[in-house]
mmCIF file of C-alpha atoms in Angstrom:
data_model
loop_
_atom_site.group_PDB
_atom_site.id
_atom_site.type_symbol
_atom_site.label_atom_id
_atom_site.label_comp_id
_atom_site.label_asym_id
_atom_site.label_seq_id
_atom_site.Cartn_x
_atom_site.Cartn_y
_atom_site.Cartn_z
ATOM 1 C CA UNK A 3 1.131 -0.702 10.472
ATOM 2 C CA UNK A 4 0.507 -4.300 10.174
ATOM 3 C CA UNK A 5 1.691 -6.322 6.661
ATOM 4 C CA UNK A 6 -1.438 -7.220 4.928
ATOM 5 C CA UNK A 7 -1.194 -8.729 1.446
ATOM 6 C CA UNK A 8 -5.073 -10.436 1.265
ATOM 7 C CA UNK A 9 -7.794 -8.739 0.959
ATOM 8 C CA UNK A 10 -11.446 -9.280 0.188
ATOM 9 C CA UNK A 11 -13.662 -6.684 -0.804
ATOM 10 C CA UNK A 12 -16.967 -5.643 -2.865
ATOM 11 C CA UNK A 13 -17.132 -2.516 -5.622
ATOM 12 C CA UNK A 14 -19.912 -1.263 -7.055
ATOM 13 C CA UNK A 15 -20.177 0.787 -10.374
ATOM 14 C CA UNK A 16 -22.705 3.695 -10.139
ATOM 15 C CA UNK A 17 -25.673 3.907 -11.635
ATOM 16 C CA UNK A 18 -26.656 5.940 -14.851
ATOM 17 C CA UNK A 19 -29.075 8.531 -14.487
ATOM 18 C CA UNK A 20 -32.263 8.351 -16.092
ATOM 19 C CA UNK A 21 -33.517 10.351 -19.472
ATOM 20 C CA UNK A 22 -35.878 12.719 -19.210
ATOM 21 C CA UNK A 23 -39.273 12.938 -20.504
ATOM 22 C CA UNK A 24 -40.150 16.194 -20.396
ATOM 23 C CA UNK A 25 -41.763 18.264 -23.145
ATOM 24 C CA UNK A 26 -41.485 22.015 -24.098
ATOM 25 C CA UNK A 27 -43.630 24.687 -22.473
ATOM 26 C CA UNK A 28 -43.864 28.194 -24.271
ATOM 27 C CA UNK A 29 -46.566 30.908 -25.737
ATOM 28 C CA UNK A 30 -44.104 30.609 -28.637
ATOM 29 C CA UNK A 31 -43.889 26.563 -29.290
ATOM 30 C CA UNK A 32 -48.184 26.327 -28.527
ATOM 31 C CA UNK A 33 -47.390 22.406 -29.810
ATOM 32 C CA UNK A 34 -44.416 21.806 -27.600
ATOM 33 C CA UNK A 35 -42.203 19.676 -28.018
ATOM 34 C CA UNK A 36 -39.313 17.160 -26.314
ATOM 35 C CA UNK A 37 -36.645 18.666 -24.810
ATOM 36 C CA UNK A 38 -35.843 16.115 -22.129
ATOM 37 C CA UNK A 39 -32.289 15.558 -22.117
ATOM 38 C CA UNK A 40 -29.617 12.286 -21.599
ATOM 39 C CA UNK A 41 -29.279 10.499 -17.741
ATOM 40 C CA UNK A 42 -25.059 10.748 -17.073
ATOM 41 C CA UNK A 43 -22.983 7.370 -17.076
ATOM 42 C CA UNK A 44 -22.376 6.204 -13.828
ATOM 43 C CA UNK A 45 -18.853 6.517 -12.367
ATOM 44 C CA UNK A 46 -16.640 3.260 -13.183
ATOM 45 C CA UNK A 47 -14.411 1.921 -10.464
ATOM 46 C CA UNK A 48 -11.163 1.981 -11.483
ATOM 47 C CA UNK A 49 -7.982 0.196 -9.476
ATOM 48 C CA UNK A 50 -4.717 2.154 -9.488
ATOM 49 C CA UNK A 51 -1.415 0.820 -8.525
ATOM 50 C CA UNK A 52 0.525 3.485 -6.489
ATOM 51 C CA UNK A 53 4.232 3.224 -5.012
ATOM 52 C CA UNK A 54 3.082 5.445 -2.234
ATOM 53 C CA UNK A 55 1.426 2.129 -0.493
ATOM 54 C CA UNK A 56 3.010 -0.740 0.492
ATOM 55 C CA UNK A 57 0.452 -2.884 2.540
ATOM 56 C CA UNK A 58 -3.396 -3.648 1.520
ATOM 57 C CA UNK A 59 -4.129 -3.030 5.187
ATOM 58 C CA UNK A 60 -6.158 -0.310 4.374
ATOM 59 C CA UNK A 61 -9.085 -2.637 2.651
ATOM 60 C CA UNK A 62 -9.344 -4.747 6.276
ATOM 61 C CA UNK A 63 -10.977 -1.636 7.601
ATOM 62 C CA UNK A 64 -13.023 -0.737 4.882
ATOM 63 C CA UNK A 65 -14.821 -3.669 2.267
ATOM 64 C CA UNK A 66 -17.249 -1.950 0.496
ATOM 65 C CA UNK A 67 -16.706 0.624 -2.417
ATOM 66 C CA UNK A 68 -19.420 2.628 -4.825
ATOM 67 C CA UNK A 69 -18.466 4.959 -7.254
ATOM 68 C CA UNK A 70 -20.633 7.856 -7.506
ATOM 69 C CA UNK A 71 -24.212 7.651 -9.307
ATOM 70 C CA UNK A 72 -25.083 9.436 -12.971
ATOM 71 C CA UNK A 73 -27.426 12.164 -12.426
ATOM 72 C CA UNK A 74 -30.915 12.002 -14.350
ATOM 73 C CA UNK A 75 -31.587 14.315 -17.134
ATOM 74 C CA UNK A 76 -33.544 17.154 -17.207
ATOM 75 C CA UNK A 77 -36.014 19.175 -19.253
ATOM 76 C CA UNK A 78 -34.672 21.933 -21.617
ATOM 77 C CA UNK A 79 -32.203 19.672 -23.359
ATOM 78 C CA UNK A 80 -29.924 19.641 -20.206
ATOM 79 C CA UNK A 81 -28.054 16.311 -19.487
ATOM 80 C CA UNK A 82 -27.623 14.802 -16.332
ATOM 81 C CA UNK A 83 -23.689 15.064 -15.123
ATOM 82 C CA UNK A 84 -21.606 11.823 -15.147
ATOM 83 C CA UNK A 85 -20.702 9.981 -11.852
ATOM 84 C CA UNK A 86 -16.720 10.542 -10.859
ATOM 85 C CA UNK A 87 -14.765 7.637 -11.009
ATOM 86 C CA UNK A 88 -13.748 5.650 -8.088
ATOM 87 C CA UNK A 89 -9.914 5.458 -8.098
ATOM 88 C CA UNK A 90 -8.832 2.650 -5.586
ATOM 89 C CA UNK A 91 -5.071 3.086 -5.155
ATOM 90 C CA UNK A 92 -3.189 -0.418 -4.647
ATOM 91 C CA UNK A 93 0.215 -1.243 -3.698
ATOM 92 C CA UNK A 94 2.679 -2.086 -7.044
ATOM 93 C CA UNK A 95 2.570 -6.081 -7.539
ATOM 94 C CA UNK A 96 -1.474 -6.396 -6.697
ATOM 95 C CA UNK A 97 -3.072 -8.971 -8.318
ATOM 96 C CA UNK A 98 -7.206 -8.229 -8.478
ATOM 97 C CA UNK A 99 -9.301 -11.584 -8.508
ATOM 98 C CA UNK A 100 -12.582 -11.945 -9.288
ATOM 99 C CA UNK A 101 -14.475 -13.857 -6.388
ATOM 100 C CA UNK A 102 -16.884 -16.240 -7.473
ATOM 101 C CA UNK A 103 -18.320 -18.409 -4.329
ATOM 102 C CA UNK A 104 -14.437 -19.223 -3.975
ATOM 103 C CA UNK A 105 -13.577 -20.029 -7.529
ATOM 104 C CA UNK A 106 -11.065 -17.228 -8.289
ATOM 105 C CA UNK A 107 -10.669 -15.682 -12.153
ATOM 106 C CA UNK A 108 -7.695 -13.194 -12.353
ATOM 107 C CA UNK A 109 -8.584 -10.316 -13.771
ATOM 108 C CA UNK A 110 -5.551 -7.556 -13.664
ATOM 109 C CA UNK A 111 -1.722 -7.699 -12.474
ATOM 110 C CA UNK A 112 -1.195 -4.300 -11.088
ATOM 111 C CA UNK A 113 3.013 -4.592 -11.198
ATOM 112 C CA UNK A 114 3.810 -0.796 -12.716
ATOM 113 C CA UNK A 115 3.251 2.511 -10.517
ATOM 114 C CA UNK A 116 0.276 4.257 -12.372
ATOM 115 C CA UNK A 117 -0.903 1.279 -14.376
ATOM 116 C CA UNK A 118 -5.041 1.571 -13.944
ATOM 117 C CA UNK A 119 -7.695 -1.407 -14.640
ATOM 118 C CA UNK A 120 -11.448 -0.957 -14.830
ATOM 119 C CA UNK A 121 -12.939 -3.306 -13.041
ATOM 120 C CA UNK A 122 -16.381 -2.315 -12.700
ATOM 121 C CA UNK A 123 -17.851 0.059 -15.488
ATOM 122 C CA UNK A 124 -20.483 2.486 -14.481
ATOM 123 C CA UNK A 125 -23.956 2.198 -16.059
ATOM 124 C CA UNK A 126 -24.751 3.879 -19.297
ATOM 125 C CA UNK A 127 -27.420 6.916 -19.116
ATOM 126 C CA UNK A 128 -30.567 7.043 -20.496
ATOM 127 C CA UNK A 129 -31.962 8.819 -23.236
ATOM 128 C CA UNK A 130 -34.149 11.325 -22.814
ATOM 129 C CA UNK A 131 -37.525 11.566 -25.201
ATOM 130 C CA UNK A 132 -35.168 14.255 -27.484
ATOM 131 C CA UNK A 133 -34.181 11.136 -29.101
ATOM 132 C CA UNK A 134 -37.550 9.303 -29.675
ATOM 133 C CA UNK A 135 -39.423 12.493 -31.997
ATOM 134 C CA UNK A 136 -40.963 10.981 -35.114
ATOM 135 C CA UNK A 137 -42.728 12.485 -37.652
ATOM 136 C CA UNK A 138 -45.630 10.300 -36.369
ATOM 137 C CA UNK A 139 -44.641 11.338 -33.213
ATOM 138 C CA UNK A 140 -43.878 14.678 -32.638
ATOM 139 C CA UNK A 141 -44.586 14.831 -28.734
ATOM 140 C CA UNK A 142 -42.960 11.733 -27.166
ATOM 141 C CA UNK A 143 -43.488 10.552 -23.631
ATOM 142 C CA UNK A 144 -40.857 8.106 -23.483
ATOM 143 C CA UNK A 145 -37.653 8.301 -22.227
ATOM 144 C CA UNK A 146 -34.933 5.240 -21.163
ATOM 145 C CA UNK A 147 -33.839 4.120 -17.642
ATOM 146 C CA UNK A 148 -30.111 4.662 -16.827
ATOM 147 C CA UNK A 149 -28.261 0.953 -16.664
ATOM 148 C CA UNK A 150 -27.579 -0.365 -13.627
ATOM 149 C CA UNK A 151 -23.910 -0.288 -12.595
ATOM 150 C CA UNK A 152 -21.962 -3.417 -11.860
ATOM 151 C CA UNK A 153 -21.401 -5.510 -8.357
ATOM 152 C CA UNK A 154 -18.348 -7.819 -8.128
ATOM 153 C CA UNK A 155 -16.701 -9.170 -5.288
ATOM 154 C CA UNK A 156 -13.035 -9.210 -5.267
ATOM 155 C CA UNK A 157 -9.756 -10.464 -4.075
ATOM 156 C CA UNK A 158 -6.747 -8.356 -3.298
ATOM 157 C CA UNK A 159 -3.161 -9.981 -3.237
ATOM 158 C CA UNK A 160 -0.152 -8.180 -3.083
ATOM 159 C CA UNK A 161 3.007 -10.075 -3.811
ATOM 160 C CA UNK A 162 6.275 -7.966 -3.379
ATOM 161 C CA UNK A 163 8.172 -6.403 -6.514
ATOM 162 C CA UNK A 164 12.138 -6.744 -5.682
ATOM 163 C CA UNK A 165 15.291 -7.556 -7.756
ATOM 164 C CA UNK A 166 16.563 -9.661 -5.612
ATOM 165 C CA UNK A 167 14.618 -11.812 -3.193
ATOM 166 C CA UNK A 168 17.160 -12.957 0.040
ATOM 167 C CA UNK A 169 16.216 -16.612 0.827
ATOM 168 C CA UNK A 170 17.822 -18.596 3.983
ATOM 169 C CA UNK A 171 16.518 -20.115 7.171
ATOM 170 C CA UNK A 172 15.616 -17.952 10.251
ATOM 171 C CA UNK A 173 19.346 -16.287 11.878
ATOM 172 C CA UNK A 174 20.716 -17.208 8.246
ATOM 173 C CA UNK A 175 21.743 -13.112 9.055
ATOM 174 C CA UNK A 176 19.341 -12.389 6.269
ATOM 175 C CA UNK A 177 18.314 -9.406 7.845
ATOM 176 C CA UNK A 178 21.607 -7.889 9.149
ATOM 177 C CA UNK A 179 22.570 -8.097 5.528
ATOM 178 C CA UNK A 180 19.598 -6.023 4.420
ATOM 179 C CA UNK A 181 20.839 -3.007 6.861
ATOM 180 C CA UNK A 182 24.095 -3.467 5.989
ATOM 181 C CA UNK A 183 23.804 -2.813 2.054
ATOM 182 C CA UNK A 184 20.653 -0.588 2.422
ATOM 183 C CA UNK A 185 18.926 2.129 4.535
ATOM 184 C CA UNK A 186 16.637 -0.603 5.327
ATOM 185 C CA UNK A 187 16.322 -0.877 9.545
ATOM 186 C CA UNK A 188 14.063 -4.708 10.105
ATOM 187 C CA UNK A 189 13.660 -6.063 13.392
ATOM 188 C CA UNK A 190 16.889 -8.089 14.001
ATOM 189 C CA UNK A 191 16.928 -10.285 17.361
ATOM 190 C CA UNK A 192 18.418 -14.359 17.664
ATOM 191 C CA UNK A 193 15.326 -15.875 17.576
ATOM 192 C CA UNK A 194 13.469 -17.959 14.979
ATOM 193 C CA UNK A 195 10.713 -16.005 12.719
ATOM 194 C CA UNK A 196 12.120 -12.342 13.305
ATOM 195 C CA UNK A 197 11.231 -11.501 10.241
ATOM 196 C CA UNK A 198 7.788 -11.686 9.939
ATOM 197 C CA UNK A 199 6.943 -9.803 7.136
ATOM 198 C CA UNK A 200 8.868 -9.158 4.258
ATOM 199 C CA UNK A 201 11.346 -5.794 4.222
ATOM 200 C CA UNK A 202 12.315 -4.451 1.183
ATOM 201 C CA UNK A 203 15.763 -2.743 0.971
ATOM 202 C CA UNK A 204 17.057 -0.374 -1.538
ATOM 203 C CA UNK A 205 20.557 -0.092 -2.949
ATOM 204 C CA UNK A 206 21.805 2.787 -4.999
ATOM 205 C CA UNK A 207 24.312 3.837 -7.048
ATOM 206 C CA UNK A 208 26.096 6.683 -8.158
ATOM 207 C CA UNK A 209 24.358 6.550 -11.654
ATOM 208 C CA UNK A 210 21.202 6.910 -9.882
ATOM 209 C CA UNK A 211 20.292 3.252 -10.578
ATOM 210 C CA UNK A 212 18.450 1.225 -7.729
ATOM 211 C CA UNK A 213 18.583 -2.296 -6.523
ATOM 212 C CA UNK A 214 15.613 -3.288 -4.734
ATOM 213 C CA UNK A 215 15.938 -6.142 -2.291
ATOM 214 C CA UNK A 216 13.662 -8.266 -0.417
ATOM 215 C CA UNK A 217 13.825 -9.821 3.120
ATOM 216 C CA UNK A 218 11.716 -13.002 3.114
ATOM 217 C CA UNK A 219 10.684 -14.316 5.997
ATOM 218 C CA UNK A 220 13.044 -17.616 7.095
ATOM 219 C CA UNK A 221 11.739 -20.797 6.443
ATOM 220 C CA UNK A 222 11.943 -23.810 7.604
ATOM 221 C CA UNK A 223 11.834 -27.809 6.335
ATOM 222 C CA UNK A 224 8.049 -28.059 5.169
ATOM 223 C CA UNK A 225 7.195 -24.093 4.472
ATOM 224 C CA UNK A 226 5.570 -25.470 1.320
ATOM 225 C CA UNK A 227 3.051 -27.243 3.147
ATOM 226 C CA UNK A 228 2.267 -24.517 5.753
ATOM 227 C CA UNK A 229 4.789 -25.256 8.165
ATOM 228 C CA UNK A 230 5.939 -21.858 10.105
ATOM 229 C CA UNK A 231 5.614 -18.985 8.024
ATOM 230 C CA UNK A 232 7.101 -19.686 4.904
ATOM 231 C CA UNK A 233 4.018 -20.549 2.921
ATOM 232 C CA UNK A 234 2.547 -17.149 3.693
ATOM 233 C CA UNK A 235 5.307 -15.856 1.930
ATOM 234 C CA UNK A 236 6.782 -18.077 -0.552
ATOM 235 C CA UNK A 237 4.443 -16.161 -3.009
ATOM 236 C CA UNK A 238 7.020 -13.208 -2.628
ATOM 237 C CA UNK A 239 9.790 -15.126 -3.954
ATOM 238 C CA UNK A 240 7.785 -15.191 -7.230
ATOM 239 C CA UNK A 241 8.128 -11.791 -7.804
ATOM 240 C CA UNK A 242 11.884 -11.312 -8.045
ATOM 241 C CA UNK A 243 14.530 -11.612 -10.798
ATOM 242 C CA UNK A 244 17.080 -13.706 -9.022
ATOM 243 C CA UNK A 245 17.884 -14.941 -5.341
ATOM 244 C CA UNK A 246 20.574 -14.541 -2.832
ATOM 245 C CA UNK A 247 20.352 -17.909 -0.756
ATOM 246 C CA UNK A 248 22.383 -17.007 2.517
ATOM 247 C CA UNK A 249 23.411 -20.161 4.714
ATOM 248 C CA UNK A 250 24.857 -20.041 8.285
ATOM 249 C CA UNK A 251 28.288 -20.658 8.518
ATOM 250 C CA UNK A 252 27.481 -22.340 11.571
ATOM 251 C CA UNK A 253 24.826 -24.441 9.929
ATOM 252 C CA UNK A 254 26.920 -25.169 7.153
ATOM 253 C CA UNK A 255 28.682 -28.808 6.879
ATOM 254 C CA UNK A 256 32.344 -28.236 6.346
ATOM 255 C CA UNK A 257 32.652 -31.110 4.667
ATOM 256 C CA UNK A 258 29.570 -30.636 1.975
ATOM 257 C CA UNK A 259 28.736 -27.230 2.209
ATOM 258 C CA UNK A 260 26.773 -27.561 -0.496
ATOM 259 C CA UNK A 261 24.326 -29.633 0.924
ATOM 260 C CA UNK A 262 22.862 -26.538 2.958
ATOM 261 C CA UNK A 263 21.431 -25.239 0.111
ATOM 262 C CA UNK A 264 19.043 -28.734 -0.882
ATOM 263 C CA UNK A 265 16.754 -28.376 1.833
ATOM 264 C CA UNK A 266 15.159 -24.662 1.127
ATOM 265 C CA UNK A 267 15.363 -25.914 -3.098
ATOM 266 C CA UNK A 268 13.141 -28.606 -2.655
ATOM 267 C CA UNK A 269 11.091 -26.040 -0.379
ATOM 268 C CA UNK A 270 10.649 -23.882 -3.333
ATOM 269 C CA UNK A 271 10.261 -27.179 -6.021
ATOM 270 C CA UNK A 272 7.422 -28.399 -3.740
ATOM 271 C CA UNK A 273 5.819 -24.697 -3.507
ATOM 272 C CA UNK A 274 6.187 -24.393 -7.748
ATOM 273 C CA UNK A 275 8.675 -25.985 -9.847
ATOM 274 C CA UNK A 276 9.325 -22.267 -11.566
ATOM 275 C CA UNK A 277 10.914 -21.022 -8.201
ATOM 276 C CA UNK A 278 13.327 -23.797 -7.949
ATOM 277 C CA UNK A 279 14.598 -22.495 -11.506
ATOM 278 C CA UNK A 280 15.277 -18.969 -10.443
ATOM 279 C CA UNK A 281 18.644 -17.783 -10.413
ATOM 280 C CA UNK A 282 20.557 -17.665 -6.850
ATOM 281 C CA UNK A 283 23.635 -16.539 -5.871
ATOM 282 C CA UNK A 284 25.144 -19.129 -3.159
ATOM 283 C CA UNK A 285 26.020 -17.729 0.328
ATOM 284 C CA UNK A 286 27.661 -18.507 3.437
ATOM 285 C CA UNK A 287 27.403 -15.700 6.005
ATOM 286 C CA UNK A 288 28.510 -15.352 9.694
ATOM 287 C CA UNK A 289 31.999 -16.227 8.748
ATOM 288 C CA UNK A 290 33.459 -13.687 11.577
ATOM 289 C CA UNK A 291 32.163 -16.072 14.553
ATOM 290 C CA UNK A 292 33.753 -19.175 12.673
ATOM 291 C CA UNK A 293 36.916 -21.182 13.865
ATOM 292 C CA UNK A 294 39.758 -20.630 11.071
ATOM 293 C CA UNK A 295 39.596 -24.292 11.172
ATOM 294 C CA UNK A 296 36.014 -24.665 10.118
ATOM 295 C CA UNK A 297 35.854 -21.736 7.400
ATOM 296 C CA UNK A 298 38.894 -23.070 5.429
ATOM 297 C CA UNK A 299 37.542 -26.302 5.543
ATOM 298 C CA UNK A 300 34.144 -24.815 3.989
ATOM 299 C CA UNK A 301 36.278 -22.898 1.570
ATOM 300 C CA UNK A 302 38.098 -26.078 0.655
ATOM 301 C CA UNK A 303 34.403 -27.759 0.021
ATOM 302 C CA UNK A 304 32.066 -25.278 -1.274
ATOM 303 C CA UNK A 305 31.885 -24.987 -4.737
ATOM 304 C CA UNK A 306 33.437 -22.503 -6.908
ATOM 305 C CA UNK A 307 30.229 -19.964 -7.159
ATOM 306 C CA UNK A 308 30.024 -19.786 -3.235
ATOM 307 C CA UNK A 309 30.545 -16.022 -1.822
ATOM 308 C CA UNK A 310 31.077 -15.876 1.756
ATOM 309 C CA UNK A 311 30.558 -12.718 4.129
ATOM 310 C CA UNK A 312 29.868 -11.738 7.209
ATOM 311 C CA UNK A 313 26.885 -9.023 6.862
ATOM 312 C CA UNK A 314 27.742 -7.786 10.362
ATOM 313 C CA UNK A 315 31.273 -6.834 9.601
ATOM 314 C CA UNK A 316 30.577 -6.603 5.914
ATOM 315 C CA UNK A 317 33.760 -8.312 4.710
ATOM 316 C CA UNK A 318 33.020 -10.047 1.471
ATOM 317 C CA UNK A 319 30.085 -8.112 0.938
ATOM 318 C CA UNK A 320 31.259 -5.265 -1.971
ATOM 319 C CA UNK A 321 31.749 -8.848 -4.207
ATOM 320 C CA UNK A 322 28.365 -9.776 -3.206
ATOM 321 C CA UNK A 323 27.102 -6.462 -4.359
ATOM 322 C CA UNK A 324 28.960 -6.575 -7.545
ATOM 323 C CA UNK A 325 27.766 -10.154 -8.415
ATOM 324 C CA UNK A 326 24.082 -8.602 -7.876
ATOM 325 C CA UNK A 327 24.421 -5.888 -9.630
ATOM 326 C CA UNK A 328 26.042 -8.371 -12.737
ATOM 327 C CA UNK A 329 22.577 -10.525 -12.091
ATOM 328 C CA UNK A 330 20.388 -7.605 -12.803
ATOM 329 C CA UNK A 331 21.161 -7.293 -16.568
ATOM 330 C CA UNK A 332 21.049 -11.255 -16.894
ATOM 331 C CA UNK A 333 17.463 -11.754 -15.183
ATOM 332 C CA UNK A 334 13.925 -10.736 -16.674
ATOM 333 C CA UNK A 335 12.215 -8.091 -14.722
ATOM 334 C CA UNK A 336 8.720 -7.805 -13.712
ATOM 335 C CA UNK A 337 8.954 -3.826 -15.066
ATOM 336 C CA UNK A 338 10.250 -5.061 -18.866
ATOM 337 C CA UNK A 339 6.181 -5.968 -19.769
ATOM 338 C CA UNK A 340 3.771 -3.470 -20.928
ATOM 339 C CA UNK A 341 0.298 -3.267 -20.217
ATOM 340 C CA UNK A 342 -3.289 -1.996 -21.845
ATOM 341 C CA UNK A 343 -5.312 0.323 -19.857
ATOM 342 C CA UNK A 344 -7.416 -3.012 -18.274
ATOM 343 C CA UNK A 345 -3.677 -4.877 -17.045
ATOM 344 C CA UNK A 346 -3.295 -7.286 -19.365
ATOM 345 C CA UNK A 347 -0.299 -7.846 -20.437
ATOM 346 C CA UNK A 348 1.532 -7.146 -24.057
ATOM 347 C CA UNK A 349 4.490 -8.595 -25.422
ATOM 348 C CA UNK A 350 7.588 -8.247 -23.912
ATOM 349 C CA UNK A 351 9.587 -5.409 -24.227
ATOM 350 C CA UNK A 352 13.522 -5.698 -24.721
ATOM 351 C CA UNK A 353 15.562 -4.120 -22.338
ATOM 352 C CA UNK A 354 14.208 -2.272 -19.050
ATOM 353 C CA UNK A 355 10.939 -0.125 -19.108
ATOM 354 C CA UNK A 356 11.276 3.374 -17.387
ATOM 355 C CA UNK A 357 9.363 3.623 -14.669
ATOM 356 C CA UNK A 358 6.330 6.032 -14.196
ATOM 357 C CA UNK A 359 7.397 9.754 -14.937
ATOM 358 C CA UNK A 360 11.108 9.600 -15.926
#
């Protein structure tokens, strides 16, 4: 199944059934009388997000969603049945839009397994002529219309929820890392752009606590302007508490290893200043295939905070580990917010929110 994180689609509210207007027929009542009952409210739609998907692929196939329609009232006081809701079930981290002729209003930020948001109420019923007897009028022929329900047309984005977002240029061995530390298997070849969607690792341990990582896809020197595929997916990086920038060894300047890590910052400070102010952890990777010559040098240079590993033999990486697993009490997570019943956000929280059912 393909990535998909954009999505543009229509919902529609249902309709509330109408009131009735019927009046009584018996030998016993020989004036009558109203007994037309209420129309039902119309279903609302009602976006859920759900850590059973992880794409919005489904909504290319399908774009158009109703909720179900109130049903109309009916004589002897009996009221029309409400219209079910229409649960949508998005992916955790999906931001809903409201689309209007291309101007775009955010309306919810789905980031919390079961967290719901209306976004289309359903109709009210009518009333039925029950509530319209007077003592002037003691036979009434009116009864109300059931409300429309609502139309909106909406965008879907999904940006990935991770701890730890892995940032480095294509073959930075971002990847190999991923399946080294996690059960994660991505596509893993020596070519630019193997990754071209982003993988999401998980690391656990033996307390039962999980560290959730994310493969970006490499990116290259203008990815903030649309160059290759890092503006696609610099949106990602938002998402996550801190990031592990892994360099090369062989790209690396043994002299000023430093230097390796400018280019992809000013990536992230052109793409939004925010993301250049994220916390990273500094890596140099591949260090198996380098000359002993070349990787003392870089030791000699690189600054103090630099780890360096090799993902594909894995030396170096239980300190990496450990220095990620320091970072995740340090960093704000996206789980420590709370949210109303409509996805807006409440204050903070202190500390980390439990997730949905535990």
């Amino acid at each position: 199944m393909r990535f998909v994180d954009e999505a543009s689609i229509t919902v529609r509210s249902g309709k509330g059934g109408n009131g009735s207007a019927s009046l009584k027929r018996a030998k016993n009542l020989p004036k009558g009388g109203p007994d037309g009952g209420d129309g039902g409210k119309g279903g609302d739609v009602v976006f859920q997000a759900s850590q059973r998907l992880l794409t919005l692929y489904d909504f290319r196939a399908q774009r158009l969603f109703e909720a179900e329609n109130g049903q109309n009232g009916q004589s002897q006081d009996k009221y029309g049945r409400g219209g079910e809701e229409l649960i949508i079930e998005v992916p955790v981290g999906t931001q809903v839009f409201l689309d209007e002729d291309g101007e775009y209003t955010l309306l919810a930020d789905l980031r919390r397994a079961g967290q719901r948001f209306v976004a289309c109420p359903g109709g009210e019923g009518g009333r039925g002529n029950l509530h319209f007897k007077s003592s002037v009028n003691r036979a009434p022929k009116r009864a109300e219309s059931g409300k429309p329900g609502e139309e909106k047309r909406l965008r879907l984005e999904l940006k990935v929820i991770a701890d730890a977002g892995l940032l480095g240029l294509p073959n930075a061995g971002k990847s190999t890392f991923l399946s080294a530390v996690s059960a994660a298997r991505p596509k893993i070849a020596s070519y630019p752009f193997t990754t071209l969607t982003p993988n999401l690792g998980v690391v656990e341990r033996e307390d039962g606590r999980r560290l959730i990582i994310a493969d970006i896809p490499g990116l290259i020197e203008g990815a903030s302007e649309g160059l290759g595929l890092g503006h696609k997916f610099l949106k990602h990086v938002e998402r996550t508490r801190f990031l592990v920038h892994i360099l090369s060894g062989d790209d690396a300047d043994p002299e000023n290893p430093a230097a390796g890590f400018a280019m992809l910052n000013e990536e992230l400070r052109a793409f939004d200043p925010e993301l250049a102010e994220k916390p990273q952890i500094r890596v140099i990777n591949k260090i198996d295939i380098l000359p002993a010559e070349r990787l003392d040098a870089l030791r000699k240079n690189a600054p103090e905070d630099v780890l360096f590993v090799s993902a594909l033999t894995g030396a170096g990486l239980p300190e990496l580990l450990a220095e990620m697993w320091r970072r995740i009490g340090d960093a704000p997570s996206e789980f420590d917010e709370e949210f109303d019943e409509n996805g807006v956000e409440t204050p903070r929280n202190q500390g980390f929110a439990e997730e949905e059912g535990e």
